[in-house]
């Protein structure tokens, strides 16, 4: 703000000087051209009008200077508002990007956890299958052995029954 005021006063004083520099008067009239009569005609009313004109000119000059100052202040505030708005938008974008990154990271971790769970379940299933395969084989082997034993017992039973029939058939023939 101080720099703005310094700039305003510097430009205002430069403008003030340039106004006076461009305001040239002709060379003063020679004394010979003055008449004593003219001096008598000169009255204080003309002097007052000159002072009023000068005051009006100063007032106009002051108005211009004040207008310039007001414009510079307005322009500085507009610039400040633009910068502030741009800064706020930048901060909002950064926060939004951070939030998106956090959400993506969270999703990635969820996917990794699910993949890890799936791998562990698959490993466990494979282990169970590898453990149960020998068990199944044993069960199948045991069933096969039992079936073989049963078949052998049936065969023995049939053989025995057949021998018994033969014996009975011989005995009936002999009698």
Short mmCIF file of C-alpha atoms in Angstrom, two decimals:
data_model
loop_
_atom_site.label_atom_id
_atom_site.label_comp_id
_atom_site.label_asym_id
_atom_site.label_seq_id
_atom_site.Cartn_x
_atom_site.Cartn_y
_atom_site.Cartn_z
CA UNK A 1 0.00 0.00 0.00
CA UNK A 2 2.88 2.37 0.82
CA UNK A 3 4.38 1.72 -2.62
CA UNK A 4 1.07 2.62 -4.23
CA UNK A 5 0.96 5.93 -2.39
CA UNK A 6 4.59 6.69 -3.27
CA UNK A 7 3.85 5.94 -6.90
CA UNK A 8 0.74 8.08 -6.79
CA UNK A 9 2.51 11.08 -5.30
CA UNK A 10 5.48 10.72 -7.61
CA UNK A 11 3.26 10.55 -10.69
CA UNK A 12 1.07 13.37 -9.38
CA UNK A 13 4.04 15.68 -8.80
CA UNK A 14 5.43 14.79 -12.22
CA UNK A 15 2.05 15.59 -13.78
CA UNK A 16 1.92 18.84 -11.82
CA UNK A 17 5.36 19.85 -13.11
CA UNK A 18 4.49 18.91 -16.66
CA UNK A 19 1.34 21.02 -16.51
CA UNK A 20 3.39 24.06 -15.49
CA UNK A 21 6.10 23.27 -17.99
CA UNK A 22 3.55 23.22 -20.82
CA UNK A 23 1.89 26.38 -19.56
CA UNK A 24 4.09 29.00 -21.19
CA UNK A 25 3.46 32.70 -20.98
CA UNK A 26 4.71 35.15 -23.46
CA UNK A 27 7.64 37.35 -22.51
CA UNK A 28 6.78 40.18 -20.16
CA UNK A 29 5.78 43.37 -21.82
CA UNK A 30 8.27 46.14 -21.89
CA UNK A 31 7.84 48.91 -19.39
CA UNK A 32 7.48 51.42 -22.14
CA UNK A 33 4.22 49.93 -23.22
CA UNK A 34 2.71 50.52 -19.83
CA UNK A 35 0.89 53.73 -19.33
CA UNK A 36 0.31 55.30 -16.06
CA UNK A 37 -3.27 55.57 -17.04
CA UNK A 38 -3.56 51.85 -17.46
CA UNK A 39 -2.26 51.37 -14.00
CA UNK A 40 -4.97 53.59 -12.70
CA UNK A 41 -7.56 51.58 -14.58
CA UNK A 42 -6.34 48.43 -12.93
CA UNK A 43 -8.50 47.79 -9.96
CA UNK A 44 -8.73 45.20 -7.28
CA UNK A 45 -11.67 43.42 -8.91
CA UNK A 46 -9.43 42.14 -11.67
CA UNK A 47 -7.03 40.91 -9.04
CA UNK A 48 -9.79 38.97 -7.30
CA UNK A 49 -10.92 37.38 -10.58
CA UNK A 50 -7.37 36.31 -11.27
CA UNK A 51 -7.11 34.72 -7.84
CA UNK A 52 -10.46 32.93 -8.33
CA UNK A 53 -9.30 31.61 -11.69
CA UNK A 54 -6.08 30.45 -10.11
CA UNK A 55 -8.02 28.79 -7.28
CA UNK A 56 -10.35 27.15 -9.81
CA UNK A 57 -7.28 25.93 -11.69
CA UNK A 58 -5.80 24.56 -8.50
CA UNK A 59 -9.09 22.97 -7.65
CA UNK A 60 -9.24 21.44 -11.13
CA UNK A 61 -5.64 20.29 -10.75
CA UNK A 62 -6.40 18.85 -7.34
CA UNK A 63 -9.46 17.12 -8.76
CA UNK A 64 -7.38 15.54 -11.50
CA UNK A 65 -4.78 14.46 -8.98
CA UNK A 66 -7.46 13.06 -6.69
CA UNK A 67 -9.06 11.26 -9.65
CA UNK A 68 -5.72 9.72 -10.59
CA UNK A 69 -5.16 8.62 -7.01
CA UNK A 70 -8.63 7.10 -6.82
CA UNK A 71 -8.11 5.30 -10.11
CA UNK A 72 -4.75 3.95 -8.97
CA UNK A 73 -6.26 2.75 -5.69
CA UNK A 74 -9.14 1.14 -7.58
CA UNK A 75 -6.74 -0.53 -10.03
CA UNK A 76 -4.54 -1.74 -7.17
CA UNK A 77 -7.55 -3.21 -5.36
CA UNK A 78 -8.78 -4.90 -8.52
CA UNK A 79 -5.32 -6.37 -9.05
CA UNK A 80 -5.19 -7.46 -5.41
CA UNK A 81 -8.60 -9.14 -5.77
CA UNK A 82 -7.49 -10.95 -8.92
CA UNK A 83 -4.32 -12.16 -7.24
CA UNK A 84 -6.26 -13.25 -4.15
CA UNK A 85 -8.85 -15.07 -6.27
CA UNK A 86 -6.12 -16.79 -8.29
CA UNK A 87 -4.37 -17.84 -5.07
CA UNK A 88 -7.59 -19.24 -3.60
CA UNK A 89 -8.30 -21.16 -6.82
CA UNK A 90 -4.78 -22.55 -6.80
CA UNK A 91 -5.13 -23.70 -3.19
CA UNK A 92 -8.52 -25.26 -3.97
CA UNK A 93 -7.04 -27.13 -6.98
CA UNK A 94 -4.11 -28.38 -4.89
CA UNK A 95 -6.45 -29.61 -2.15
CA UNK A 96 -8.67 -31.27 -4.72
CA UNK A 97 -5.68 -33.01 -6.32
CA UNK A 98 -4.47 -34.17 -2.90
CA UNK A 99 -7.92 -35.53 -2.10
CA UNK A 100 -8.08 -37.35 -5.44
CA UNK A 101 -4.61 -38.81 -4.84
CA UNK A 102 -5.66 -39.98 -1.38
CA UNK A 103 -8.79 -41.61 -2.78
CA UNK A 104 -6.79 -43.31 -5.54
CA UNK A 105 -4.26 -44.52 -2.96
CA UNK A 106 -7.08 -45.86 -0.78
CA UNK A 107 -8.64 -47.65 -3.77
CA UNK A 108 -5.27 -49.10 -4.74
CA UNK A 109 -4.76 -50.39 -1.19
CA UNK A 110 -8.25 -51.93 -1.20
CA UNK A 111 -7.51 -53.69 -4.49
CA UNK A 112 -4.18 -54.93 -3.11
CA UNK A 113 -5.89 -56.22 0.06
CA UNK A 114 -8.51 -58.04 -1.97
CA UNK A 115 -5.86 -59.52 -4.25
CA UNK A 116 -3.84 -60.64 -1.21
CA UNK A 117 -6.96 -62.21 0.34
CA UNK A 118 -7.70 -64.02 -2.92
CA UNK A 119 -4.10 -65.31 -3.11
CA UNK A 120 -4.22 -66.52 0.50
CA UNK A 121 -7.57 -68.23 -0.04
CA UNK A 122 -6.19 -69.90 -3.15
CA UNK A 123 -3.09 -71.03 -1.23
CA UNK A 124 -5.26 -72.38 1.59
CA UNK A 125 -7.49 -74.18 -0.87
CA UNK A 126 -4.44 -75.64 -2.58
CA UNK A 127 -3.07 -76.77 0.78
CA UNK A 128 -6.39 -78.35 1.71
CA UNK A 129 -6.55 -80.07 -1.65
CA UNK A 130 -2.97 -81.30 -1.34
CA UNK A 131 -3.70 -82.61 2.17
CA UNK A 132 -6.99 -84.13 1.19
CA UNK A 133 -5.67 -85.80 -1.97
CA UNK A 134 -3.59 -88.34 -0.07
CA UNK A 135 -6.50 -88.76 2.30
CA UNK A 136 -8.82 -89.29 -0.64
CA UNK A 137 -6.33 -91.68 -2.16
CA UNK A 138 -6.12 -93.53 1.12
CA UNK A 139 -9.88 -93.61 1.34
CA UNK A 140 -10.12 -94.77 -2.24
CA UNK A 141 -7.38 -97.34 -1.64
CA UNK A 142 -9.12 -98.43 1.55
CA UNK A 143 -12.42 -98.76 -0.28
CA UNK A 144 -10.70 -100.71 -3.03
CA UNK A 145 -9.02 -102.96 -0.48
CA UNK A 146 -12.34 -103.48 1.32
CA UNK A 147 -14.04 -104.20 -1.97
CA UNK A 148 -11.25 -106.63 -2.84
CA UNK A 149 -11.53 -108.28 0.58
CA UNK A 150 -15.29 -108.49 0.24
CA UNK A 151 -14.91 -109.93 -3.23
CA UNK A 152 -12.37 -112.43 -1.91
CA UNK A 153 -14.68 -113.36 0.97
CA UNK A 154 -17.60 -113.76 -1.42
CA UNK A 155 -15.45 -115.91 -3.64
CA UNK A 156 -14.44 -118.02 -0.65
CA UNK A 157 -18.04 -118.20 0.51
CA UNK A 158 -19.20 -119.26 -2.92
CA UNK A 159 -16.44 -121.81 -3.13
CA UNK A 160 -17.37 -123.17 0.26
CA UNK A 161 -21.04 -123.24 -0.65
CA UNK A 162 -20.25 -125.02 -3.87
CA UNK A 163 -18.17 -127.60 -2.05
CA UNK A 164 -20.98 -128.06 0.41
CA UNK A 165 -23.42 -128.62 -2.44
CA UNK A 166 -21.10 -131.12 -3.97
CA UNK A 167 -20.85 -132.93 -0.72
CA UNK A 168 -24.58 -132.87 -0.29
CA UNK A 169 -25.03 -133.94 -3.88
CA UNK A 170 -22.67 -136.88 -3.34
CA UNK A 171 -24.37 -137.75 -0.14
CA UNK A 172 -27.76 -137.78 -1.80
CA UNK A 173 -26.41 -139.91 -4.58
CA UNK A 174 -24.99 -142.37 -2.16
CA UNK A 175 -28.09 -142.73 -0.24
#
